[in-house]
mmCIF file of C-alpha atoms and ligand atoms in Angstrom:
data_model
loop_
_atom_site.group_PDB
_atom_site.id
_atom_site.type_symbol
_atom_site.label_atom_id
_atom_site.label_comp_id
_atom_site.label_asym_id
_atom_site.label_seq_id
_atom_site.Cartn_x
_atom_site.Cartn_y
_atom_site.Cartn_z
ATOM 1 C CA MET A 105 -13.294 -15.686 -10.191
ATOM 2 C CA THR A 106 -11.250 -13.506 -7.923
ATOM 3 C CA VAL A 107 -13.197 -10.411 -6.468
ATOM 4 C CA LEU A 108 -11.334 -7.141 -5.122
ATOM 5 C CA ILE A 109 -13.459 -4.707 -3.050
ATOM 6 C CA THR A 110 -12.166 -1.682 -1.846
ATOM 7 C CA GLY A 111 -13.448 -0.420 1.786
ATOM 8 C CA ALA A 112 -14.519 -3.682 2.278
ATOM 9 C CA ASN A 113 -14.214 -3.565 6.208
ATOM 10 C CA ARG A 114 -18.404 -2.259 6.364
ATOM 11 C CA GLY A 115 -21.582 -1.557 4.525
ATOM 12 C CA ILE A 116 -21.995 -2.321 0.918
ATOM 13 C CA GLY A 117 -18.413 -3.334 0.839
ATOM 14 C CA LEU A 118 -18.504 -6.187 3.415
ATOM 15 C CA ALA A 119 -21.931 -7.389 1.987
ATOM 16 C CA LEU A 120 -20.813 -7.829 -1.878
ATOM 17 C CA ALA A 121 -17.397 -9.438 0.234
ATOM 18 C CA GLN A 122 -19.995 -11.881 2.160
ATOM 19 C CA HIS A 123 -21.924 -12.281 -0.991
ATOM 20 C CA TYR A 124 -18.925 -13.683 -2.833
ATOM 21 C CA ALA A 125 -17.287 -15.323 -0.046
ATOM 22 C CA ALA A 126 -20.703 -17.649 -0.021
ATOM 23 C CA ARG A 127 -20.468 -18.234 -3.254
ATOM 24 C CA GLY A 128 -16.947 -19.689 -3.081
ATOM 25 C CA GLN A 129 -15.549 -17.162 -5.114
ATOM 26 C CA THR A 130 -11.686 -15.789 -3.943
ATOM 27 C CA VAL A 131 -12.872 -12.269 -2.298
ATOM 28 C CA LEU A 132 -9.748 -9.876 -1.450
ATOM 29 C CA GLY A 133 -11.207 -6.914 0.583
ATOM 30 C CA THR A 134 -9.532 -4.006 1.823
ATOM 31 C CA TYR A 135 -9.638 -1.981 5.408
ATOM 32 C CA ARG A 136 -8.054 1.001 6.045
ATOM 33 C CA ASP A 137 -7.752 0.109 9.652
ATOM 34 C CA LYS A 138 -9.670 -2.715 10.989
ATOM 35 C CA ILE A 139 -10.520 -5.984 10.050
ATOM 36 C CA PRO A 140 -14.117 -6.827 10.695
ATOM 37 C CA GLU A 141 -14.030 -10.138 13.178
ATOM 38 C CA ALA A 142 -15.875 -13.487 12.066
ATOM 39 C CA ILE A 143 -15.938 -13.094 8.314
ATOM 40 C CA ASN A 144 -15.214 -16.637 6.731
ATOM 41 C CA GLY A 145 -13.719 -16.701 3.052
ATOM 42 C CA VAL A 146 -12.111 -13.082 3.093
ATOM 43 C CA GLU A 147 -8.698 -12.017 2.679
ATOM 44 C CA TRP A 148 -7.798 -8.942 3.824
ATOM 45 C CA ALA A 149 -5.730 -6.361 2.493
ATOM 46 C CA ALA A 150 -4.620 -2.765 4.109
ATOM 47 C CA LEU A 151 -5.375 0.207 1.309
ATOM 48 C CA ASP A 152 -6.275 3.180 1.890
ATOM 49 C CA VAL A 153 -7.049 5.271 -1.499
ATOM 50 C CA THR A 154 -5.757 8.512 -0.288
ATOM 51 C CA ASP A 155 -2.015 7.357 0.114
ATOM 52 C CA THR A 156 0.489 6.632 -2.642
ATOM 53 C CA ALA A 157 2.723 4.106 0.238
ATOM 54 C CA SER A 158 -0.321 2.341 0.719
ATOM 55 C CA HIS A 159 -1.059 1.533 -3.237
ATOM 56 C CA ALA A 160 2.628 0.515 -3.761
ATOM 57 C CA ALA A 161 2.020 -1.578 -0.860
ATOM 58 C CA LEU A 162 -0.975 -3.440 -2.603
ATOM 59 C CA ALA A 163 0.302 -3.939 -5.771
ATOM 60 C CA ARG A 164 3.478 -5.389 -3.955
ATOM 61 C CA GLN A 165 1.432 -7.824 -2.116
ATOM 62 C CA LEU A 166 -0.694 -8.904 -5.171
ATOM 63 C CA THR A 167 1.984 -9.192 -7.777
ATOM 64 C CA GLY A 168 1.237 -11.630 -10.206
ATOM 65 C CA ARG A 169 -2.037 -12.057 -8.695
ATOM 66 C CA SER A 170 -5.114 -12.349 -11.923
ATOM 67 C CA ILE A 171 -7.988 -9.956 -10.591
ATOM 68 C CA ASP A 172 -11.239 -10.990 -12.606
ATOM 69 C CA LEU A 173 -13.684 -8.174 -10.637
ATOM 70 C CA LEU A 174 -12.114 -4.997 -9.269
ATOM 71 C CA ILE A 175 -15.282 -3.335 -7.166
ATOM 72 C CA CYS A 176 -14.276 0.332 -6.381
ATOM 73 C CA ASN A 177 -16.316 0.843 -3.467
ATOM 74 C CA ALA A 178 -14.906 3.141 -0.608
ATOM 75 C CA GLY A 179 -16.262 6.316 -0.719
ATOM 76 C CA VAL A 180 -17.650 9.187 1.565
ATOM 77 C CA TYR A 181 -19.993 11.764 2.113
ATOM 78 C CA LEU A 182 -19.084 14.677 3.956
ATOM 79 C CA ASP A 183 -21.325 17.501 3.593
ATOM 80 C CA ARG A 184 -23.401 16.909 6.689
ATOM 81 C CA SER A 185 -23.222 20.681 8.095
ATOM 82 C CA HIS A 186 -23.930 23.406 5.623
ATOM 83 C CA THR A 187 -20.215 24.199 5.709
ATOM 84 C CA ARG A 188 -18.172 22.884 3.532
ATOM 85 C CA THR A 189 -14.408 23.469 4.132
ATOM 86 C CA GLN A 190 -11.682 23.295 1.596
ATOM 87 C CA GLU A 191 -10.157 20.394 3.944
ATOM 88 C CA GLN A 192 -13.421 18.379 3.698
ATOM 89 C CA TRP A 193 -13.657 19.260 -0.363
ATOM 90 C CA GLN A 194 -10.300 18.122 -1.130
ATOM 91 C CA GLN A 195 -11.037 14.753 1.142
ATOM 92 C CA THR A 196 -14.561 14.016 -0.429
ATOM 93 C CA PHE A 197 -12.531 14.204 -4.012
ATOM 94 C CA ALA A 198 -9.616 12.417 -3.095
ATOM 95 C CA VAL A 199 -11.164 9.279 -1.997
ATOM 96 C CA ASN A 200 -14.252 9.687 -4.273
ATOM 97 C CA VAL A 201 -12.173 10.290 -7.692
ATOM 98 C CA THR A 202 -8.565 10.408 -7.030
ATOM 99 C CA GLY A 203 -8.821 6.956 -5.271
ATOM 100 C CA VAL A 204 -10.855 5.228 -7.648
ATOM 101 C CA TYR A 205 -8.378 6.103 -10.361
ATOM 102 C CA LEU A 206 -5.290 5.385 -8.539
ATOM 103 C CA THR A 207 -6.860 1.953 -7.336
ATOM 104 C CA ILE A 208 -7.682 1.061 -11.129
ATOM 105 C CA GLU A 209 -4.069 2.126 -12.080
ATOM 106 C CA THR A 210 -2.236 0.032 -8.939
ATOM 107 C CA LEU A 211 -4.341 -2.847 -10.087
ATOM 108 C CA ARG A 212 -4.575 -2.173 -13.815
ATOM 109 C CA SER A 213 -2.070 -5.195 -15.292
ATOM 110 C CA ASN A 214 -3.575 -8.004 -12.224
ATOM 111 C CA ILE A 215 -6.935 -7.148 -14.275
ATOM 112 C CA LYS A 216 -5.517 -7.383 -17.754
ATOM 113 C CA SER A 217 -4.037 -10.184 -16.999
ATOM 114 C CA ALA A 218 -7.153 -11.664 -16.563
ATOM 115 C CA ARG A 219 -9.020 -9.531 -19.366
ATOM 116 C CA GLY A 220 -11.434 -8.972 -16.080
ATOM 117 C CA LYS A 221 -13.787 -6.003 -15.550
ATOM 118 C CA ILE A 222 -14.134 -3.150 -13.214
ATOM 119 C CA ALA A 223 -17.529 -1.378 -11.198
ATOM 120 C CA ILE A 224 -17.465 1.622 -9.935
ATOM 121 C CA ILE A 225 -19.831 2.330 -7.319
ATOM 122 C CA SER A 226 -21.000 6.069 -7.736
ATOM 123 C CA SER A 227 -24.605 7.424 -6.822
ATOM 124 C CA ASN A 228 -27.747 8.233 -9.001
ATOM 125 C CA MET A 229 -26.637 11.944 -6.692
ATOM 126 C CA GLY A 230 -23.919 12.137 -9.506
ATOM 127 C CA SER A 231 -26.490 12.954 -12.219
ATOM 128 C CA ASP A 232 -26.254 15.732 -13.864
ATOM 129 C CA THR A 233 -29.853 15.415 -15.538
ATOM 130 C CA SER A 234 -31.516 15.021 -11.640
ATOM 131 C CA ALA A 235 -29.682 18.279 -10.075
ATOM 132 C CA PRO A 236 -32.074 18.934 -6.919
ATOM 133 C CA GLY A 237 -29.414 21.092 -5.230
ATOM 134 C CA GLY A 238 -27.578 20.152 -2.004
ATOM 135 C CA SER A 239 -24.719 17.576 -1.101
ATOM 136 C CA TYR A 240 -22.193 19.794 -3.574
ATOM 137 C CA MET A 241 -19.270 18.028 -2.354
ATOM 138 C CA TYR A 242 -20.757 14.500 -2.439
ATOM 139 C CA ARG A 243 -22.648 15.297 -5.500
ATOM 140 C CA SER A 244 -19.845 16.698 -7.958
ATOM 141 C CA SER A 245 -17.654 13.865 -6.774
ATOM 142 C CA LYS A 246 -20.065 10.963 -7.425
ATOM 143 C CA ALA A 247 -20.679 12.688 -10.517
ATOM 144 C CA ALA A 248 -16.982 13.438 -11.401
ATOM 145 C CA VAL A 249 -15.843 9.860 -11.424
ATOM 146 C CA LEU A 250 -19.157 9.110 -13.542
ATOM 147 C CA ASN A 251 -17.498 11.014 -16.168
ATOM 148 C CA LEU A 252 -14.042 9.567 -14.848
ATOM 149 C CA GLY A 253 -15.303 6.006 -15.162
ATOM 150 C CA ARG A 254 -17.542 6.636 -18.777
ATOM 151 C CA ASN A 255 -13.423 8.023 -20.133
ATOM 152 C CA MET A 256 -11.781 5.104 -18.351
ATOM 153 C CA ALA A 257 -14.461 2.949 -20.204
ATOM 154 C CA ALA A 258 -13.497 3.802 -23.572
ATOM 155 C CA ASP A 259 -9.819 3.518 -23.559
ATOM 156 C CA PHE A 260 -9.746 0.201 -21.470
ATOM 157 C CA LYS A 261 -12.332 -1.456 -24.273
ATOM 158 C CA GLN A 262 -9.205 -2.172 -26.538
ATOM 159 C CA HIS A 263 -7.819 -3.926 -23.641
ATOM 160 C CA GLY A 264 -11.435 -6.018 -23.630
ATOM 161 C CA ILE A 265 -11.676 -4.281 -20.047
ATOM 162 C CA ALA A 266 -15.110 -3.293 -19.246
ATOM 163 C CA ILE A 267 -15.880 -0.901 -16.981
ATOM 164 C CA GLY A 268 -19.590 -0.238 -15.265
ATOM 165 C CA ILE A 269 -20.960 2.778 -12.722
ATOM 166 C CA TYR A 270 -23.190 1.840 -10.588
ATOM 167 C CA HIS A 271 -25.930 3.224 -8.210
ATOM 168 C CA PRO A 272 -25.979 1.322 -4.890
ATOM 169 C CA GLY A 273 -29.956 2.431 -4.153
ATOM 170 C CA TRP A 274 -30.526 3.966 -0.854
ATOM 171 C CA VAL A 275 -29.300 1.728 1.460
ATOM 172 C CA GLN A 276 -29.128 1.190 5.397
ATOM 173 C CA THR A 277 -25.093 1.593 6.033
ATOM 174 C CA ASP A 278 -23.771 3.972 8.449
ATOM 175 C CA MET A 279 -23.581 5.884 5.263
ATOM 176 C CA GLY A 280 -26.769 5.609 3.911
ATOM 177 C CA GLY A 281 -28.979 5.764 7.691
ATOM 178 C CA ALA A 282 -31.174 3.425 9.711
ATOM 179 C CA GLY A 283 -34.034 5.101 7.672
ATOM 180 C CA ALA A 284 -32.723 4.013 3.802
ATOM 181 C CA ASP A 285 -34.361 2.086 1.270
ATOM 182 C CA ILE A 286 -32.753 -1.117 1.171
ATOM 183 C CA SER A 287 -30.961 -3.231 3.120
ATOM 184 C CA VAL A 288 -27.033 -4.002 2.343
ATOM 185 C CA GLN A 289 -28.368 -7.321 1.384
ATOM 186 C CA GLU A 290 -30.941 -6.269 -1.073
ATOM 187 C CA SER A 291 -28.202 -3.676 -2.236
ATOM 188 C CA ALA A 292 -25.362 -6.111 -2.886
ATOM 189 C CA LYS A 293 -27.614 -8.887 -4.820
ATOM 190 C CA GLY A 294 -28.742 -6.745 -7.357
ATOM 191 C CA LEU A 295 -25.418 -4.965 -7.825
ATOM 192 C CA ILE A 296 -24.113 -8.657 -8.790
ATOM 193 C CA ALA A 297 -26.145 -8.802 -10.810
ATOM 194 C CA ARG A 298 -25.383 -6.347 -12.484
ATOM 195 C CA PHE A 299 -22.113 -6.953 -12.715
ATOM 196 C CA GLU A 300 -22.305 -10.191 -14.117
ATOM 197 C CA ALA A 301 -24.250 -8.474 -16.957
ATOM 198 C CA LEU A 302 -21.235 -6.484 -17.301
ATOM 199 C CA ASP A 303 -19.325 -6.890 -20.899
ATOM 200 C CA LEU A 304 -17.636 -4.553 -23.926
ATOM 201 C CA SER A 305 -21.414 -4.293 -25.639
ATOM 202 C CA ASN A 306 -22.489 -2.334 -22.534
ATOM 203 C CA THR A 307 -19.150 -0.411 -20.883
ATOM 204 C CA GLY A 308 -19.395 2.725 -19.702
ATOM 205 C CA CYS A 309 -23.380 1.889 -18.414
ATOM 206 C CA PHE A 310 -24.354 4.005 -15.416
ATOM 207 C CA GLU A 311 -26.999 1.303 -13.863
ATOM 208 C CA SER A 312 -29.410 1.116 -10.335
ATOM 209 C CA TYR A 313 -28.710 -1.661 -8.395
ATOM 210 C CA ASP A 314 -31.936 -2.628 -9.108
ATOM 211 C CA GLY A 315 -31.173 -2.646 -13.378
ATOM 212 C CA GLU A 316 -32.920 0.913 -14.230
ATOM 213 C CA LYS A 317 -30.876 2.933 -16.303
ATOM 214 C CA LEU A 318 -29.593 6.162 -15.039
ATOM 215 C CA ALA A 319 -29.146 10.101 -17.283
ATOM 216 C CA TYR A 320 -26.119 10.735 -16.668
HETATM 217 N N1 NAP B 168 -25.097 3.928 1.438
HETATM 218 C C1 NAP B 168 -25.833 4.524 0.356
HETATM 219 O O1 NAP B 168 -26.969 4.795 0.877
HETATM 220 C C2 NAP B 168 -25.338 5.234 -0.753
HETATM 221 C C3 NAP B 168 -26.034 5.673 -2.050
HETATM 222 C C4 NAP B 168 -25.497 5.929 -2.957
HETATM 223 C C5 NAP B 168 -23.760 5.354 -3.495
HETATM 224 N N2 NAP B 168 -23.660 4.968 -1.931
HETATM 225 C C6 NAP B 168 -21.851 5.161 -2.269
HETATM 226 O O2 NAP B 168 -21.439 3.048 -2.086
HETATM 227 C C7 NAP B 168 -20.105 2.993 -1.607
HETATM 228 C C8 NAP B 168 -20.000 2.321 0.008
HETATM 229 O O3 NAP B 168 -21.256 3.199 0.657
HETATM 230 P P1 NAP B 168 -21.416 3.065 2.162
HETATM 231 O O4 NAP B 168 -22.784 3.271 2.659
HETATM 232 O O5 NAP B 168 -21.367 1.298 2.309
HETATM 233 O O6 NAP B 168 -21.019 3.395 3.340
HETATM 234 P P2 NAP B 168 -20.348 3.285 4.702
HETATM 235 O O7 NAP B 168 -20.518 2.222 5.115
HETATM 236 O O8 NAP B 168 -19.733 4.660 5.170
HETATM 237 O O9 NAP B 168 -18.828 2.852 4.261
HETATM 238 C C9 NAP B 168 -17.690 2.994 3.614
HETATM 239 C C10 NAP B 168 -16.474 2.448 3.385
HETATM 240 O O10 NAP B 168 -15.545 3.033 2.309
HETATM 241 C C11 NAP B 168 -13.685 3.098 3.203
HETATM 242 N N3 NAP B 168 -13.587 4.085 2.943
HETATM 243 C C12 NAP B 168 -13.863 5.317 3.518
HETATM 244 N N4 NAP B 168 -12.428 6.483 3.440
HETATM 245 C C13 NAP B 168 -11.764 5.780 3.063
HETATM 246 C C14 NAP B 168 -10.409 5.854 1.769
HETATM 247 N N5 NAP B 168 -9.452 6.985 2.042
HETATM 248 N N6 NAP B 168 -9.902 4.557 2.106
HETATM 249 C C15 NAP B 168 -10.345 3.642 1.716
HETATM 250 N N7 NAP B 168 -11.603 3.170 1.870
HETATM 251 C C16 NAP B 168 -12.223 3.955 2.884
HETATM 252 C C17 NAP B 168 -14.556 2.994 4.341
HETATM 253 O O11 NAP B 168 -13.689 2.245 5.505
HETATM 254 P P3 NAP B 168 -13.153 2.770 7.287
HETATM 255 O O12 NAP B 168 -13.995 1.970 7.460
HETATM 256 O O13 NAP B 168 -11.736 3.121 7.230
HETATM 257 O O14 NAP B 168 -14.510 4.274 7.302
HETATM 258 C C18 NAP B 168 -16.014 1.699 4.388
HETATM 259 O O15 NAP B 168 -14.902 0.756 4.188
HETATM 260 C C19 NAP B 168 -19.530 4.419 -1.635
HETATM 261 O O16 NAP B 168 -18.602 4.735 -2.924
HETATM 262 C C20 NAP B 168 -20.980 5.373 -1.489
HETATM 263 O O17 NAP B 168 -21.022 6.468 -2.013
HETATM 264 C C21 NAP B 168 -24.284 4.796 -0.530
#
């Protein structure tokens, strides 16, 4: 099985890459600037999900390679301060929403040839049902990518491609912070079990890493 993970150079993406590599899967990890050192079993490819030239280069590099599982993991959280600039809004949506769409389009034929599947890492903060306030840019971008994933799931079903949307937990990464609930290992293990359970019968699902079904 070949797995491609965006934003695999650190955080949850890196843990997923390491877990799949340890299971002997072929792992393609994407990075923006710097390949992490001493990671065995991961083939690296450059991708800035906001950059169309970068997408075109990735498409060329992977021509003819089947992808069984695409994990759209790259994301940003820019709501740290109370000032939210237009640039921050644009960057948040460019990475968390448009970046996911462009990645799927870039790799569509690679996934199609494997009758593969797609996992989108959103967040429980993207739920419209639970809307406690705050983090406007992040919450609305994760809601948008949840909506995108569900609509693409409806369209891709006819091609035999399932798409699931996932919450990885509150995870100890640069984004989640040291005080978060769970380790990257626990998150990755749970997510991998969810991805294995994804097929056309539950395409469009919105689930947490631990199997909990989340409200849209
Ligand atoms: N941690 C949590 O508690 C939590 C909770 C819910 C959802 N999530 C979601 O889980 C995913 C992974 O989060 P994380 O905690 O592992 O975050 P992280 O540690 O901050 O890592 C983010 C990853 O995304 C990459 N990235 C950012 N902008 C990019 C771009 N323009 N093009 C390509 N890659 C880009 C980063 O690459 P660089 O190193 O180049 O910046 C990095 O590899 C994100 O989608 C996040 O929203 C996380």
